[in-house]
GROMACS .gro file of N, CA and C in nm:
model
  303
    1MET      N    1  34.658   7.052  -5.294
    1MET     CA    2  34.662   6.932  -5.213
    1MET      C    3  34.796   6.864  -5.234
    2GLY      N    4  34.854   6.824  -5.124
    2GLY     CA    5  34.984   6.761  -5.130
    2GLY      C    6  34.974   6.609  -5.128
    3PHE      N    7  35.089   6.546  -5.125
    3PHE     CA    8  35.098   6.401  -5.126
    3PHE      C    9  35.026   6.340  -5.006
    4ILE      N   10  35.043   6.400  -4.890
    4ILE     CA   11  34.980   6.346  -4.768
    4ILE      C   12  34.828   6.350  -4.780
    5SER      N   13  34.773   6.453  -4.844
    5SER     CA   14  34.629   6.462  -4.862
    5SER      C   15  34.577   6.348  -4.949
    6TYR      N   16  34.651   6.317  -5.055
    6TYR     CA   17  34.609   6.208  -5.142
    6TYR      C   18  34.623   6.072  -5.073
    7VAL      N   19  34.726   6.057  -4.992
    7VAL     CA   20  34.741   5.933  -4.914
    7VAL      C   21  34.625   5.920  -4.816
    8LEU      N   22  34.585   6.029  -4.755
    8LEU     CA   23  34.473   6.028  -4.661
    8LEU      C   24  34.342   5.993  -4.733
    9ILE      N   25  34.320   6.051  -4.849
    9ILE     CA   26  34.198   6.018  -4.927
    9ILE      C   27  34.200   5.871  -4.967
   10GLY      N   28  34.316   5.819  -5.008
   10GLY     CA   29  34.327   5.678  -5.043
   10GLY      C   30  34.301   5.588  -4.924
   11GLY      N   31  34.353   5.625  -4.809
   11GLY     CA   32  34.329   5.546  -4.688
   11GLY      C   33  34.183   5.546  -4.648
   12ILE      N   34  34.119   5.660  -4.661
   12ILE     CA   35  33.975   5.667  -4.630
   12ILE      C   36  33.895   5.584  -4.729
   13ALA      N   37  33.931   5.591  -4.858
   13ALA     CA   38  33.860   5.512  -4.960
   13ALA      C   39  33.875   5.363  -4.933
   14TYR      N   40  33.998   5.319  -4.900
   14TYR     CA   41  34.019   5.179  -4.870
   14TYR      C   42  33.941   5.137  -4.745
   15ALA      N   43  33.943   5.220  -4.642
   15ALA     CA   44  33.871   5.189  -4.519
   15ALA      C   45  33.721   5.181  -4.543
   16LEU      N   46  33.668   5.269  -4.627
   16LEU     CA   47  33.525   5.262  -4.658
   16LEU      C   48  33.491   5.134  -4.736
   17GLY      N   49  33.580   5.093  -4.825
   17GLY     CA   50  33.559   4.967  -4.896
   17GLY      C   51  33.562   4.848  -4.802
   18TRP      N   52  33.659   4.848  -4.712
   18TRP     CA   53  33.669   4.739  -4.615
   18TRP      C   54  33.546   4.737  -4.523
   19ALA      N   55  33.502   4.856  -4.479
   19ALA     CA   56  33.384   4.862  -4.392
   19ALA      C   57  33.259   4.817  -4.467
   20THR      N   58  33.248   4.852  -4.594
   20THR     CA   59  33.134   4.806  -4.673
   20THR      C   60  33.133   4.654  -4.683
   21ARG      N   61  33.252   4.596  -4.705
   21ARG     CA   62  33.259   4.451  -4.717
   21ARG      C   63  33.227   4.382  -4.585
   22THR      N   64  33.285   4.430  -4.476
   22THR     CA   65  33.267   4.360  -4.349
   22THR      C   66  33.134   4.390  -4.282
   23CYS      N   67  33.084   4.511  -4.295
   23CYS     CA   68  32.961   4.549  -4.223
   23CYS      C   69  32.835   4.527  -4.305
   24ILE      N   70  32.845   4.528  -4.436
   24ILE     CA   71  32.724   4.514  -4.518
   24ILE      C   72  32.722   4.381  -4.593
   25LEU      N   73  32.828   4.354  -4.671
   25LEU     CA   74  32.826   4.234  -4.755
   25LEU      C   75  32.840   4.106  -4.674
   26ASP      N   76  32.925   4.105  -4.572
   26ASP     CA   77  32.943   3.983  -4.493
   26ASP      C   78  32.825   3.954  -4.402
   27LYS      N   79  32.739   4.052  -4.374
   27LYS     CA   80  32.623   4.032  -4.287
   27LYS      C   81  32.505   3.973  -4.366
   28LYS      N   82  32.507   3.988  -4.500
   28LYS     CA   83  32.401   3.933  -4.582
   28LYS      C   84  32.417   3.782  -4.592
   29PRO      N   85  32.307   3.712  -4.626
   29PRO     CA   86  32.323   3.568  -4.652
   29PRO      C   87  32.415   3.546  -4.772
   30ALA      N   88  32.482   3.433  -4.772
   30ALA     CA   89  32.576   3.404  -4.881
   30ALA      C   90  32.502   3.396  -5.014
   31PRO      N   91  32.550   3.468  -5.115
   31PRO     CA   92  32.483   3.464  -5.246
   31PRO      C   93  32.511   3.334  -5.319
   32LYS      N   94  32.428   3.305  -5.421
   32LYS     CA   95  32.450   3.184  -5.501
   32LYS      C   96  32.584   3.192  -5.574
   33GLN      N   97  32.611   3.308  -5.629
   33GLN     CA   98  32.739   3.333  -5.696
   33GLN      C   99  32.829   3.405  -5.595
   34PRO      N  100  32.947   3.353  -5.566
   34PRO     CA  101  33.032   3.421  -5.466
   34PRO      C  102  33.071   3.560  -5.513
   35TYR      N  103  33.092   3.648  -5.415
   35TYR     CA  104  33.131   3.785  -5.447
   35TYR      C  105  33.271   3.788  -5.509
   36HIS      N  106  33.283   3.863  -5.612
   36HIS     CA  107  33.411   3.895  -5.674
   36HIS      C  108  33.396   4.031  -5.740
   37LEU      N  109  33.499   4.079  -5.802
   37LEU     CA  110  33.499   4.216  -5.851
   37LEU      C  111  33.392   4.242  -5.957
   38THR      N  112  33.353   4.142  -6.034
   38THR     CA  113  33.251   4.163  -6.138
   38THR      C  114  33.111   4.121  -6.094
   39HIS      N  115  33.094   4.090  -5.968
   39HIS     CA  116  32.960   4.057  -5.915
   39HIS      C  117  32.873   4.182  -5.922
   40PRO      N  118  32.744   4.169  -5.957
   40PRO     CA  119  32.658   4.287  -5.970
   40PRO      C  120  32.650   4.373  -5.844
   41VAL      N  121  32.651   4.314  -5.726
   41VAL     CA  122  32.644   4.392  -5.602
   41VAL      C  123  32.772   4.474  -5.584
   42ILE      N  124  32.886   4.413  -5.613
   42ILE     CA  125  33.014   4.485  -5.602
   42ILE      C  126  33.018   4.598  -5.704
   43MET      N  127  32.970   4.572  -5.825
   43MET     CA  128  32.968   4.677  -5.928
   43MET      C  129  32.877   4.793  -5.887
   44GLN      N  130  32.765   4.763  -5.823
   44GLN     CA  131  32.677   4.870  -5.773
   44GLN      C  132  32.747   4.951  -5.664
   45CYS      N  133  32.818   4.884  -5.576
   45CYS     CA  134  32.893   4.955  -5.470
   45CYS      C  135  32.996   5.048  -5.533
   46LEU      N  136  33.066   5.000  -5.635
   46LEU     CA  137  33.166   5.082  -5.702
   46LEU      C  138  33.103   5.202  -5.772
   47ALA      N  139  32.987   5.181  -5.837
   47ALA     CA  140  32.919   5.290  -5.906
   47ALA      C  141  32.871   5.396  -5.807
   48VAL      N  142  32.814   5.354  -5.695
   48VAL     CA  143  32.767   5.448  -5.594
   48VAL      C  144  32.885   5.526  -5.535
   49PHE      N  145  32.995   5.455  -5.507
   49PHE     CA  146  33.112   5.524  -5.452
   49PHE      C  147  33.170   5.623  -5.553
   50PHE      N  148  33.170   5.588  -5.682
   50PHE     CA  149  33.221   5.679  -5.784
   50PHE      C  150  33.138   5.807  -5.789
   51VAL      N  151  33.007   5.795  -5.782
   51VAL     CA  152  32.920   5.914  -5.783
   51VAL      C  153  32.945   5.999  -5.658
   52ILE      N  154  32.959   5.933  -5.544
   52ILE     CA  155  32.988   6.007  -5.420
   52ILE      C  156  33.122   6.079  -5.432
   53MET      N  157  33.221   6.013  -5.490
   53MET     CA  158  33.352   6.075  -5.505
   53MET      C  159  33.351   6.188  -5.607
   54LEU      N  160  33.263   6.182  -5.707
   54LEU     CA  161  33.249   6.295  -5.798
   54LEU      C  162  33.206   6.420  -5.721
   55ILE      N  163  33.110   6.403  -5.633
   55ILE     CA  164  33.060   6.515  -5.553
   55ILE      C  165  33.168   6.563  -5.455
   56VAL      N  166  33.233   6.470  -5.387
   56VAL     CA  167  33.338   6.506  -5.291
   56VAL      C  168  33.453   6.575  -5.363
   57SER      N  169  33.492   6.526  -5.479
   57SER     CA  170  33.602   6.589  -5.553
   57SER      C  171  33.565   6.729  -5.599
   58TRP      N  172  33.442   6.746  -5.641
   58TRP     CA  173  33.397   6.880  -5.680
   58TRP      C  174  33.403   6.975  -5.561
   59LEU      N  175  33.357   6.928  -5.445
   59LEU     CA  176  33.361   7.011  -5.324
   59LEU      C  177  33.504   7.040  -5.281
   60LEU      N  178  33.593   6.941  -5.292
   60LEU     CA  179  33.734   6.965  -5.260
   60LEU      C  180  33.793   7.071  -5.353
   61GLY      N  181  33.764   7.058  -5.480
   61GLY     CA  182  33.817   7.155  -5.576
   61GLY      C  183  33.765   7.294  -5.551
   62LYS      N  184  33.638   7.304  -5.516
   62LYS     CA  185  33.576   7.436  -5.497
   62LYS      C  186  33.619   7.502  -5.366
   63PHE      N  187  33.612   7.429  -5.256
   63PHE     CA  188  33.633   7.491  -5.126
   63PHE      C  189  33.775   7.476  -5.070
   64VAL      N  190  33.841   7.367  -5.099
   64VAL     CA  191  33.975   7.348  -5.045
   64VAL      C  192  34.081   7.406  -5.139
   65MET      N  193  34.066   7.377  -5.269
   65MET     CA  194  34.167   7.421  -5.365
   65MET      C  195  34.134   7.556  -5.427
   66GLY      N  196  34.013   7.603  -5.410
   66GLY     CA  197  33.976   7.737  -5.456
   66GLY      C  198  33.958   7.752  -5.605
   67HIS      N  199  33.919   7.645  -5.675
   67HIS     CA  200  33.894   7.657  -5.818
   67HIS      C  201  33.766   7.736  -5.839
   68PRO      N  202  33.768   7.841  -5.924
   68PRO     CA  203  33.648   7.922  -5.945
   68PRO      C  204  33.538   7.845  -6.019
   69SER      N  205  33.576   7.751  -6.105
   69SER     CA  206  33.476   7.670  -6.176
   69SER      C  207  33.514   7.523  -6.158
   70ALA      N  208  33.428   7.437  -6.207
   70ALA     CA  209  33.452   7.293  -6.192
   70ALA      C  210  33.572   7.251  -6.277
   71ASP      N  211  33.674   7.196  -6.215
   71ASP     CA  212  33.792   7.146  -6.284
   71ASP      C  213  33.765   6.999  -6.316
   72LEU      N  214  33.713   6.972  -6.435
   72LEU     CA  215  33.668   6.838  -6.470
   72LEU      C  216  33.781   6.735  -6.468
   73ALA      N  217  33.901   6.774  -6.510
   73ALA     CA  218  34.012   6.679  -6.509
   73ALA      C  219  34.042   6.633  -6.366
   74PHE      N  220  34.049   6.727  -6.272
   74PHE     CA  221  34.074   6.692  -6.132
   74PHE      C  222  33.962   6.606  -6.076
   75ILE      N  223  33.838   6.644  -6.104
   75ILE     CA  224  33.723   6.573  -6.049
   75ILE      C  225  33.718   6.429  -6.099
   76VAL      N  226  33.733   6.408  -6.228
   76VAL     CA  227  33.722   6.274  -6.285
   76VAL      C  228  33.840   6.186  -6.244
   77VAL      N  229  33.961   6.238  -6.254
   77VAL     CA  230  34.079   6.157  -6.219
   77VAL      C  231  34.080   6.124  -6.070
   78ASN      N  232  34.049   6.220  -5.986
   78ASN     CA  233  34.045   6.195  -5.842
   78ASN      C  234  33.939   6.091  -5.808
   79SER      N  235  33.824   6.098  -5.873
   79SER     CA  236  33.716   6.002  -5.847
   79SER      C  237  33.753   5.863  -5.896
   80LEU      N  238  33.815   5.854  -6.013
   80LEU     CA  239  33.856   5.723  -6.065
   80LEU      C  240  33.961   5.657  -5.977
   81VAL      N  241  34.059   5.733  -5.934
   81VAL     CA  242  34.164   5.676  -5.849
   81VAL      C  243  34.106   5.633  -5.714
   82ALA      N  244  34.020   5.714  -5.655
   82ALA     CA  245  33.960   5.679  -5.526
   82ALA      C  246  33.872   5.554  -5.540
   83THR      N  247  33.800   5.542  -5.652
   83THR     CA  248  33.717   5.424  -5.674
   83THR      C  249  33.804   5.300  -5.694
   84PHE      N  250  33.917   5.316  -5.761
   84PHE     CA  251  34.011   5.205  -5.779
   84PHE      C  252  34.062   5.157  -5.644
   85VAL      N  253  34.099   5.248  -5.556
   85VAL     CA  254  34.147   5.211  -5.422
   85VAL      C  255  34.032   5.150  -5.341
   86PHE      N  256  33.911   5.204  -5.355
   86PHE     CA  257  33.794   5.149  -5.287
   86PHE      C  258  33.770   5.004  -5.328
   87SER      N  259  33.797   4.972  -5.455
   87SER     CA  260  33.773   4.836  -5.504
   87SER      C  261  33.861   4.734  -5.433
   88PHE      N  262  33.981   4.774  -5.389
   88PHE     CA  263  34.065   4.682  -5.314
   88PHE      C  264  34.004   4.651  -5.177
   89GLY      N  265  33.939   4.747  -5.117
   89GLY     CA  266  33.878   4.723  -4.987
   89GLY      C  267  33.749   4.644  -4.995
   90VAL      N  268  33.671   4.666  -5.100
   90VAL     CA  269  33.540   4.602  -5.109
   90VAL      C  270  33.548   4.463  -5.172
   91ASN      N  271  33.654   4.434  -5.242
   91ASN     CA  272  33.666   4.305  -5.310
   91ASN      C  273  33.700   4.196  -5.210
   92PRO      N  274  33.612   4.099  -5.191
   92PRO     CA  275  33.636   3.996  -5.089
   92PRO      C  276  33.721   3.880  -5.137
   93ASP      N  277  33.781   3.890  -5.256
   93ASP     CA  278  33.867   3.781  -5.301
   93ASP      C  279  33.979   3.760  -5.202
   94LYS      N  280  33.993   3.640  -5.158
   94LYS     CA  281  34.097   3.609  -5.060
   94LYS      C  282  34.209   3.535  -5.132
   95VAL      N  283  34.324   3.596  -5.134
   95VAL     CA  284  34.439   3.536  -5.200
   95VAL      C  285  34.510   3.446  -5.100
   96ARG      N  286  34.547   3.329  -5.146
   96ARG     CA  287  34.619   3.236  -5.060
   96ARG      C  288  34.767   3.256  -5.078
   97TYR      N  289  34.836   3.279  -4.971
   97TYR     CA  290  34.979   3.299  -4.975
   97TYR      C  291  35.049   3.173  -4.924
   98ASP      N  292  35.031   3.063  -4.994
   98ASP     CA  293  35.096   2.937  -4.954
   98ASP      C  294  35.239   2.937  -5.004
   99LEU      N  295  35.330   2.906  -4.916
   99LEU     CA  296  35.468   2.896  -4.954
   99LEU      C  297  35.492   2.762  -5.023
  100PRO      N  298  35.578   2.761  -5.124
  100PRO     CA  299  35.606   2.633  -5.190
  100PRO      C  300  35.681   2.539  -5.097
  101ASP      N  301  35.664   2.410  -5.120
  101ASP     CA  302  35.733   2.309  -5.039
  101ASP      C  303  35.876   2.293  -5.085
   0.00000   0.00000   0.00000
């Protein structure tokens, strides 16, 4: 897999995080505790995405890259990085970019 493949996987991970936030989390009633990265619902989303990425990374390694057995280093690192990028999309923290006076 080349650089473009990893950029594509990162873009898909970010888009899935953004879609999760806008289509699922924003449609729910507002929680008592506002959503942030350590909110239990966000943590569950991250855990589910990590497990999904473990499976996807294993399939990529087996069928795309042709690894005869499970390459654990590739699977774990690829899943961690994709989950990290996913967290930027799913995290609803809104940063204010106010210019100083």
